[in-house]
C-alpha cells in the first residue's frame, strides 16, 4: 500500500472532502503470467468445471428462487409510461482500478457528450438500466475480489444526487469459478448499494422495454449450454411478446466468432444454442446480439440490419482484433468496425518483446527453471576444468539424467501450452520448437555460466564455482526465458493467428476500453452509441463531495483521453419479425400480465 498524503482541504477552493489518500486504494491489473495467479486460477477453474458438470447450480436456483418472467420497464419508477429509455451495457469489468473506474465514471455520468469520427457531438444520458454482460471480476470470483474490483469503483464513481440505475448481470466463466456463489450473493438477492439497485433472482432474466423491445440475458455456464429450466423460462417469456416485438439478446460469449476461430469437435449441439434460442424459442425476433468475453469492440451486420456486437471493454485487459476468419460470417454478417483497429492491434503485439517488464514474476519462474535445467550439468563441468567446447557441453547434457528428464518435461509442457486452434500438428510442432528454443538457451547459458564462474571465483574452489554458476543460470533464465516467451507469442499471433489470449493477457493493457449506450426513442427506434476510451487515466485526485465523484482524473496526466464514439451511432428500426414456429398466444400481448421490478411471481 502506498503512503498516504494529508491534504489541507482549506487550501483547495471549493473542496468539501476530508483528507484523502494520494491514490485510490484500487487493485492493479491482474498479472496473468504470475505463477501464483496462474496456479490459483487454474485450481479454481478445474474445481469449477468439475463441480459444474456434476451439479448445475442453475437447476437448483430454478426451484429455490422464483423470478418473474420479465421485469417491466415500460413504466418509470413513478408508474408513468415511458416515452423513451436509456440503457447502458458494460461487459468484462472488475480488473484494474484505472480501467474499471474510467469506464464507471463515463457510465455513471448523468449526461455524456460524445464526438463521433466525423466530429459531430452527440449528447447522451446515463441509463436508467445498467446491464453487466459477463465476467464481473478477475481473476477469480470471491466476495473480496468483487468488492475491491467491481463494487468499490462503481460506488466511488456514482455522482451525488443521481438515482442509482437498475442493475442486471449476466454471469461469465470467471463468475462461475466459485460455482456462482458470490455472483448470486451480490446480484441475485435484492442487495442495494450506492451504485445500483438489483432485482433478479436467477442468473438469467428478461426485461420488457418500451415500444415493443425486450432484453434477454442468458447464463451459458462453463459448457456454453442453456439448461432445460432456462429454455422453458424463455419459452414462457416469448409467449408474452407481440408479433412485431424485437429482442436484444445478451450472452456472455460471442458464439458467432468462436464457431469460426475455435471450432470444437463434438460440441456442435452446444455451440448452436444461440441459434436455437433465436429460431426455435424467439422466432428470429432478435435484432441485436450483444456479448463480451473478448475484451474489445467488434460489430458485424447483415443485409437486414441485424447486429452482432462484441463490447467487452468494461475494464479487463485488451484482446487483439487482428484475428483471422472473423471479418465475415457464412450467414451474411460482415465486419463493420473494430476498436482498436487491426493495424493498432498488430503494433501492440510487439510489446511482447518486453515481456519481462510486464511479467517480472514469470522471470523468477524461468530463472529457477533454467537453474534446475543446467545446474547439475554446470557442476559436472566445474569438476572437470575451466574450459569446455560446446560439443563437450552438449555431450555432458545428454549423459546427465537429471538434465534430460527436465528437458523432456519442458518440451512436453510447451506442447501442452501451444494453441490448439490449428490442430494437433500445431501443438506438436510449435510447442516442440518453443521447448527446444528454451533448451538451447539453457544449454548456452550453462556453458557460459561454467566458463564465467571460473573467471569470477577461480578454478580452485568447486563449491564456490557451483554456487556462482547457479546464480548466473538464474540471472540468465530471468532475462532470456521471458524474452523467448515474448518472441514466441509475437510470432504466434502476428504470423499464425494463434495465442491471442496469451499474447495480450501478458501485456495487461488497460487502455482501449468501451461500453454501449442504448436509447429507445418515441418512434420505437433503437440507437446504439459505442463509447470508447483510447487511454484511461493513470493518476487520480480526490473529488469534490458535492459536484464530483469520489475520485477524478488528475489534470497532470496529459495522456488520458476523453470518452468518444468509436463509430457513428447505429440505428436499428422496428422491422417486422418473421412468423414464429414455437409457442402460442404471441399476439395476446395486451392480455399479458405486466411484471414490475422486484415482483417475485413466476
C-alpha positions in Angstrom: 0.0 0.0 0.0 1.4 3.4 -0.9 2.0 6.1 1.7 -0.9 8.5 2.4 -0.7 12.2 1.8 -2.6 14.6 4.1 -4.4 17.2 2.1 -5.4 20.5 3.6 -8.9 21.0 2.2 -8.9 24.6 3.2 -6.2 25.3 0.7 -8.3 23.9 -2.1 -11.1 26.3 -3.0 -14.5 24.5 -3.4 -13.3 21.3 -2.0 -15.5 19.8 0.7 -13.8 16.5 1.3 -11.8 15.3 4.3 -8.1 14.4 3.8 -7.8 11.6 1.3 -5.0 9.2 0.3 -2.8 10.2 -2.6 -4.2 7.5 -4.7 -7.4 5.4 -4.6 -7.0 2.0 -2.8 -7.7 0.1 -6.0 -6.2 -3.2 -7.4 -3.7 -3.2 -10.2 -4.3 -5.1 -13.4 -4.1 -8.9 -13.0 -0.7 -10.2 -14.0 -1.8 -13.4 -15.7 1.7 -14.8 -16.1 2.4 -14.5 -12.4 2.9 -18.2 -11.3 0.8 -17.6 -8.2 -2.1 -16.2 -10.2 -1.9 -18.9 -12.8 -1.9 -21.6 -10.1 -4.8 -20.1 -8.2 -6.9 -19.5 -11.3 -6.1 -23.0 -12.7 -7.2 -24.7 -9.5 -10.4 -22.6 -9.3 -11.1 -23.3 -13.0 -10.6 -27.1 -12.5 -12.8 -27.2 -9.4 -15.5 -25.1 -11.0 -15.5 -27.2 -14.2 -15.7 -30.5 -12.2 -18.5 -29.3 -9.9 -20.3 -27.5 -12.7 -20.5 -30.8 -14.7 -21.8 -32.8 -11.8 -24.1 -30.2 -10.1 -25.6 -27.4 -12.2 -26.4 -24.6 -9.8 -29.0 -23.2 -12.3 -31.3 -26.2 -11.8 -31.3 -25.6 -8.0 -31.9 -21.9 -8.4 -34.8 -22.5 -10.8 -36.6 -24.3 -8.0 -35.5 -22.3 -5.0 -35.5 -18.8 -6.5 -38.9 -17.7 -8.0 -38.5 -14.9 -10.6 -41.0 -13.1 -12.8 -40.9 -13.9 -16.5 -39.9 -10.3 -17.1 -39.2 -7.0 -15.3 -41.3 -4.3 -16.8 -39.5 -1.1 -17.8 -42.3 0.3 -19.9 -43.1 2.3 -16.8 -40.8 4.6 -14.9 -40.2 4.4 -11.1 -43.3 6.6 -10.5 -45.5 4.3 -12.6 -45.9 6.6 -15.6 -45.5 5.2 -19.2 -42.0 5.9 -20.6 -41.7 7.7 -23.9 -38.1 6.6 -24.2 -35.5 4.6 -22.3 -31.7 4.9 -21.9 -29.7 1.8 -21.1 -26.0 1.0 -20.6 -24.2 -2.3 -21.4 -20.8 -3.0 -19.8 -19.0 -6.3 -20.1 -15.8 -7.8 -18.8 -15.1 -5.4 -15.9 -13.6 -5.7 -12.4 -9.9 -5.9 -13.3 -7.5 -3.0 -12.6 -8.8 0.2 -10.9 -7.7 2.6 -13.6 -9.6 0.8 -16.4 -12.7 -0.2 -14.5 -13.0 3.2 -12.8 -12.5 5.1 -16.0 -15.5 3.2 -17.6 -17.5 3.6 -14.4 -17.0 7.4 -14.5 -18.4 7.6 -18.0 -21.3 5.2 -17.3 -22.5 7.0 -14.2 -22.5 10.5 -15.6 -26.0 11.9 -15.8 -25.1 13.4 -19.2 -22.2 12.5 -21.5 -21.3 14.4 -24.7 -19.5 12.3 -27.3 -17.9 13.1 -30.6 -18.1 10.6 -33.4 -15.3 10.2 -36.0 -16.9 12.9 -38.2 -16.6 15.4 -35.4 -20.4 15.5 -34.7 -21.3 15.8 -31.0 -24.0 13.6 -29.6 -25.5 14.2 -26.1 -26.4 11.0 -24.3 -27.9 10.3 -20.9 -26.9 7.9 -18.2 -29.0 4.7 -18.4 -31.9 4.0 -16.1 -30.9 0.4 -16.6 -27.4 -1.0 -16.4 -26.6 -4.4 -17.7 -23.3 -6.2 -16.9 -22.7 -8.5 -19.8 -20.4 -11.1 -18.2 -17.2 -11.6 -16.2 -17.8 -9.1 -13.5 -14.5 -9.8 -11.7 -11.0 -11.1 -12.4 -9.1 -13.3 -11.9 -11.5 -15.5 -9.9 -14.8 -14.8 -8.2 -14.9 -14.1 -4.4 -16.6 -11.6 -2.2 -13.4 -9.7 -1.6 -12.5 -9.5 -5.3 -16.0 -8.4 -6.2 -15.9 -5.7 -3.5 -12.5 -4.4 -4.4 -12.5 -4.7 -8.2 -16.2 -4.1 -9.1 -18.4 -2.6 -6.3 -15.8 -0.1 -5.0 -15.1 1.5 -8.3 -18.7 2.0 -9.2 -19.7 3.3 -5.8 -16.8 5.8 -6.0 -17.9 6.9 -9.4 -21.6 7.5 -8.7 -22.4 11.2 -8.7 -24.2 12.6 -5.7 -27.9 13.2 -6.5 -28.3 10.7 -9.3 -30.7 7.9 -8.8 -28.8 4.5 -9.0 -29.7 2.5 -12.1 -31.5 -0.8 -12.1 -28.7 -3.4 -12.5 -29.0 -6.8 -14.2 -26.0 -9.1 -14.6 -25.1 -11.9 -17.0 -22.5 -14.4 -15.5 -19.3 -15.2 -17.4 -16.9 -18.0 -16.9 -14.9 -16.1 -14.2 -18.1 -15.6 -12.3 -18.6 -19.3 -12.3 -15.1 -20.1 -10.8 -16.6 -20.3 -7.3 -19.7 -22.2 -8.5 -21.6 -18.8 -8.9 -21.9 -18.4 -5.1 -20.5 -14.9 -4.9 -22.3 -13.8 -8.1 -25.7 -14.9 -6.7 -25.0 -13.3 -3.4 -24.1 -9.9 -4.9 -26.6 -9.7 -7.9 -29.5 -12.1 -7.1 -30.5 -11.4 -3.5 -32.0 -7.9 -3.9 -29.0 -6.2 -2.5 -28.8 -2.4 -2.9 -25.8 -0.2 -2.9 -24.8 3.4 -3.7 -24.0 2.3 -7.2 -27.1 0.3 -8.3 -30.4 -1.5 -7.4 -30.7 -5.2 -8.1 -33.8 -7.2 -8.8 -33.0 -10.6 -10.5 -33.2 -13.8 -8.5 -31.6 -16.1 -11.0 -28.6 -15.8 -13.3 -30.8 -15.2 -16.3 -33.5 -12.6 -16.9 -35.9 -10.8 -19.3 -36.6 -7.1 -19.4 -39.7 -5.7 -21.1 -38.6 -2.3 -22.6 -40.7 0.5 -24.2 -42.0 0.4 -27.8 -42.0 -3.4 -28.2 -38.4 -4.0 -27.3 -37.1 -6.7 -25.0 -33.7 -7.5 -23.5 -32.9 -11.1 -22.5 -29.8 -12.1 -20.5 -28.7 -15.8 -20.6 -26.5 -18.0 -18.5 -24.5 -20.5 -20.5 -22.4 -21.8 -17.5 -19.0 -23.1 -18.3 -20.1 -25.6 -21.0 -21.8 -23.0 -23.3 -25.0 -24.7 -22.5 -28.5 -23.4 -21.9 -30.2 -25.7 -19.4 -33.7 -27.1 -19.7 -35.2 -24.8 -17.0 -33.7 -21.8 -18.7 -35.2 -22.8 -22.1 -38.6 -23.3 -20.5 -38.2 -19.8 -18.9 -37.5 -18.1 -22.2 -40.3 -20.0 -23.9 -42.7 -18.5 -21.4 -41.2 -15.1 -22.0 -41.6 -15.5 -25.8 -45.3 -16.1 -25.2 -45.6 -12.6 -23.7 -44.2 -11.0 -26.9 -46.2 -9.5 -29.7 -45.6 -10.3 -33.4 -43.8 -7.1 -34.0 -41.7 -7.1 -30.9 -37.9 -7.1 -31.2 -35.2 -8.6 -28.9 -31.7 -7.6 -27.7 -30.1 -10.9 -26.7 -27.2 -10.8 -24.2 -24.8 -13.7 -23.9 -21.5 -14.0 -22.0 -19.7 -15.3 -25.1 -19.8 -14.3 -28.8 -20.6 -17.8 -30.2 -20.7 -16.4 -33.8 -17.0 -15.6 -33.5 -15.9 -18.7 -31.5 -17.6 -21.0 -34.1 -15.2 -19.5 -36.6 -11.9 -19.3 -34.7 -12.3 -22.0 -32.1 -14.3 -24.9 -33.5 -14.9 -27.7 -31.0 -15.3 -31.1 -32.4 -18.3 -32.9 -31.0 -19.8 -29.8 -29.5 -21.9 -28.6 -32.4 -25.1 -29.0 -30.4 -23.9 -26.8 -27.6 -22.3 -24.2 -29.9 -25.7 -23.8 -31.7 -27.7 -22.9 -28.5 -27.9 -19.2 -29.6 -29.3 -20.3 -32.9 -31.8 -22.5 -31.0 -32.9 -19.6 -28.9 -33.2 -17.3 -31.9 -35.0 -19.6 -34.2 -37.0 -22.0 -32.1 -37.8 -20.0 -29.0 -37.8 -16.4 -30.1 -38.9 -16.8 -33.7 -36.0 -14.8 -35.2 -37.1 -11.7 -33.3 -33.5 -11.0 -32.3 -32.3 -7.7 -33.8 -29.2 -7.2 -31.7 -26.8 -9.8 -30.3 -24.5 -8.5 -27.5 -21.6 -10.3 -25.9 -18.4 -9.8 -24.1 -15.6 -12.3 -23.2 -13.4 -10.8 -26.0 -12.1 -7.6 -24.5 -12.5 -5.3 -27.4 -15.2 -3.8 -29.6 -16.3 -5.5 -32.8 -19.5 -5.1 -34.8 -20.9 -7.3 -37.6 -24.1 -6.5 -39.5 -26.1 -8.4 -42.1 -28.3 -7.1 -45.0 -31.4 -7.0 -42.8 -29.7 -4.6 -40.4 -29.3 -7.1 -37.6 -26.3 -6.5 -35.4 -23.8 -8.9 -33.7 -21.7 -6.8 -31.4 -18.8 -7.7 -29.0 -18.3 -5.0 -26.4 -16.1 -6.5 -23.8 -14.1 -3.4 -22.8 -15.5 -2.7 -19.3 -12.1 -2.9 -17.6 -10.3 -6.1 -18.3 -7.1 -6.3 -20.3 -7.3 -5.7 -24.0 -7.8 -8.5 -26.5 -6.4 -8.3 -30.1 -8.7 -7.5 -33.0 -6.5 -8.8 -35.8 -7.6 -12.5 -35.7 -8.1 -14.4 -38.9 -11.5 -15.6 -40.1 -13.7 -13.1 -38.2 -14.2 -10.4 -40.8 -17.3 -12.1 -42.3 -19.7 -14.9 -41.4 -21.3 -17.6 -43.6 -24.7 -16.4 -42.7 -24.1 -13.0 -44.2 -22.7 -10.9 -41.3 -19.9 -8.6 -42.3 -17.5 -6.8 -40.1 -18.3 -3.1 -39.9 -16.0 -1.7 -37.2 -13.4 -2.8 -34.6 -11.7 -1.0 -31.8 -8.8 -0.8 -31.8 -8.2 -1.3 -35.5 -6.3 -4.3 -36.9 -3.2 -2.2 -37.6 -3.1 -0.9 -34.0 -3.7 -4.3 -32.6 -0.8 -5.7 -34.6 1.5 -3.0 -33.4 0.5 -3.6 -29.8 1.6 -7.2 -30.1 5.2 -6.1 -30.5 5.1 -5.1 -26.8 5.7 -8.8 -26.1 9.4 -8.2 -26.8 9.4 -6.5 -23.4 7.6 -9.5 -21.8 9.9 -9.4 -18.7 8.9 -5.8 -17.9 5.3 -6.8 -17.9 5.7 -10.1 -16.0 8.7 -9.9 -13.7 7.4 -12.8 -11.5 7.4 -15.0 -14.6 11.1 -14.1 -14.9 11.7 -15.5 -11.4 9.9 -18.7 -12.5 12.0 -19.2 -15.7 15.2 -18.3 -13.7 14.5 -21.1 -11.3 13.6 -23.4 -14.3 16.8 -22.6 -16.1 18.9 -23.2 -12.9 17.2 -26.6 -12.5 17.9 -27.5 -16.1 21.6 -26.6 -16.1 22.9 -26.6 -12.5 23.7 -30.3 -12.4 25.5 -30.1 -15.7 27.4 -27.0 -14.7 28.6 -28.8 -11.6 29.9 -31.6 -13.7 31.7 -29.2 -15.9 33.2 -27.3 -13.0 34.6 -30.5 -11.7 36.5 -31.3 -14.9 38.1 -28.0 -15.7 37.6 -24.3 -16.6 37.5 -24.6 -20.5 35.0 -26.6 -22.5 33.8 -26.7 -26.1 30.1 -26.5 -26.9 30.2 -30.1 -28.2 31.5 -31.4 -24.8 28.8 -29.4 -23.0 26.2 -30.9 -25.3 27.6 -34.4 -24.7 27.5 -33.8 -21.0 23.9 -32.7 -21.1 22.9 -35.9 -22.9 24.7 -38.0 -20.4 23.2 -36.1 -17.4 20.0 -38.0 -16.4 18.5 -35.1 -14.4 19.0 -32.6 -17.2 17.4 -34.9 -19.8 14.4 -35.5 -17.6 13.9 -31.8 -17.0 14.3 -31.2 -20.8 11.7 -33.8 -21.7 9.2 -32.2 -19.1 9.9 -28.8 -20.5 9.2 -29.8 -24.2 6.0 -31.6 -23.2 4.9 -28.6 -21.2 5.4 -26.3 -24.1 3.5 -28.7 -26.4 0.6 -28.6 -23.9 0.8 -24.8 -23.7 0.7 -24.4 -27.5 -2.6 -23.1 -29.0 -4.7 -25.9 -30.4 -6.8 -23.9 -32.8 -4.7 -25.0 -35.8 -4.9 -28.7 -34.8 -2.7 -31.3 -33.1 0.1 -30.7 -35.6 0.5 -27.1 -34.5 0.7 -28.0 -30.8 3.4 -30.6 -31.6 5.5 -28.5 -34.0 5.1 -25.1 -32.4 5.2 -26.3 -28.9 8.2 -28.5 -29.7 10.1 -25.7 -31.3 9.3 -23.4 -28.4 10.6 -26.0 -26.0 13.7 -26.7 -27.9 14.5 -22.9 -28.1 14.4 -22.8 -24.3 16.6 -25.9 -24.1 19.2 -24.4 -26.5 19.1 -21.2 -24.5 19.6 -23.1 -21.2 22.5 -25.1 -22.7 24.2 -21.9 -23.9 23.7 -20.3 -20.6 25.1 -23.3 -18.8 28.2 -23.2 -21.0 28.6 -19.5 -20.3 27.9 -19.9 -16.6 30.5 -22.6 -16.2 33.2 -20.5 -18.0 32.3 -17.2 -16.2 32.3 -18.8 -12.8 35.8 -19.9 -13.3 36.8 -16.4 -14.2 34.9 -14.8 -11.4 35.9 -17.1 -8.5 38.8 -19.0 -9.9 39.2 -22.7 -10.7 40.3 -23.9 -7.3 37.1 -23.9 -5.2 34.5 -26.1 -6.9 31.7 -25.2 -4.4 32.1 -21.5 -4.9 32.1 -22.1 -8.7 28.9 -24.2 -8.4 27.1 -21.5 -6.4 28.2 -18.9 -8.8 27.1 -21.0 -11.8 23.7 -21.4 -10.2 23.3 -17.7 -9.7 24.4 -16.9 -13.2 22.0 -19.5 -14.6 19.1 -17.9 -12.6 20.0 -14.4 -13.8 20.3 -15.6 -17.4 17.0 -17.5 -17.2 15.3 -14.5 -15.6 16.1 -12.4 -18.7 16.2 -15.0 -21.5 13.2 -17.2 -20.6 10.6 -14.4 -20.7 12.2 -12.9 -23.8 11.8 -16.2 -25.7 8.2 -16.5 -24.4 7.5 -12.9 -25.7 9.0 -13.7 -29.1 7.0 -16.9 -29.4 3.8 -15.1 -28.6 4.6 -12.3 -31.0 5.2 -14.7 -33.9 2.3 -17.0 -33.0 -0.2 -14.1 -33.1 1.1 -11.8 -35.8 2.1 -14.6 -38.2 -0.1 -17.6 -37.4 -3.1 -16.1 -35.7 -2.6 -18.2 -32.5 -2.4 -17.4 -28.8 -4.5 -14.2 -28.9 -5.4 -14.5 -25.3 -1.9 -15.3 -24.0 -0.2 -12.7 -26.3 -2.4 -9.9 -24.8 -3.1 -11.1 -21.3 0.7 -10.9 -20.9 0.6 -7.2 -21.7 -2.3 -6.3 -19.3 -3.2 -3.3 -21.4 -5.7 -1.1 -19.5 -6.5 1.2 -22.5 -8.9 0.9 -25.4 -11.9 0.5 -23.1 -15.5 0.5 -24.4 -19.2 0.1 -23.5 -22.5 0.5 -25.2 -25.1 3.2 -24.5 -28.6 2.3 -25.9 -31.6 4.5 -26.5 -35.2 3.5 -27.4 -37.0 6.6 -28.7 -40.6 7.6 -29.1 -40.8 6.1 -32.6 -39.5 2.7 -31.4 -36.0 3.1 -32.9 -33.1 1.6 -31.1 -29.9 3.7 -31.3 -26.6 2.2 -30.1 -23.8 4.5 -29.1 -20.5 2.6 -28.9 -18.4 4.5 -26.4 -14.6 4.1 -26.5 -11.7 5.4 -24.3 -8.4 5.2 -26.0 -6.2 5.8 -22.9 -7.6 5.7 -19.4 -6.1 8.0 -16.7 -3.3 6.7 -14.6 -3.4 9.4 -11.9 -6.3 10.4 -9.7 -7.1 13.1 -7.2 -9.9 13.5 -4.6 -13.1 14.9 -6.0 -15.5 17.5 -4.6 -18.1 15.9 -2.4 -20.9 18.0 -4.0 -20.0 18.4 -7.6 -17.8 15.4 -8.4 -17.4 11.7 -7.8 -15.1 10.4 -5.1 -12.1 10.4 -7.5 -11.4 12.5 -10.6 -8.6 12.3 -13.2 -5.5 14.3 -12.3 -5.1 17.1 -14.9 -1.3 16.4 -14.8 -2.0 13.1 -16.6 -2.0 14.7 -20.0 -2.0 11.4 -21.9 -5.5 10.4 -20.8 -8.3 10.8 -23.4 -12.0 11.6 -23.0 -14.7 9.2 -23.9 -15.7 9.3 -27.6 -17.8 7.4 -30.1 -16.0 4.5 -31.8 -18.2 5.0 -34.8 -21.4 6.9 -35.8 -24.5 5.8 -33.8 -26.1 2.6 -35.1 -29.9 2.9 -35.6 -32.0 -0.3 -35.6 -35.5 0.2 -36.8 -38.6 -1.8 -35.9 -38.8 -4.2 -38.8 -41.5 -6.9 -38.5 -40.3 -10.2 -37.2 -40.8 -13.4 -39.2 -43.7 -15.7 -38.1 -42.7 -17.8 -35.1 -42.7 -21.6 -35.0 -42.9 -22.1 -31.3 -45.5 -21.1 -28.7 -49.0 -19.8 -29.0 -50.7 -16.6 -28.0 -47.9 -14.4 -29.2 -50.4 -11.8 -30.3 -52.1 -11.6 -26.9 -49.6 -9.1 -25.6 -52.4 -6.8 -24.4 -53.6 -9.6 -22.0 -50.2 -10.5 -20.7 -49.6 -9.6 -17.1 -47.2 -6.7 -16.5 -44.4 -7.5 -14.1 -42.6 -4.7 -12.2 -39.1 -4.7 -10.9 -38.9 -6.7 -7.7 -42.0 -8.7 -8.4 -41.2 -12.3 -7.3 -44.1 -14.1 -9.0 -43.3 -16.5 -11.8 
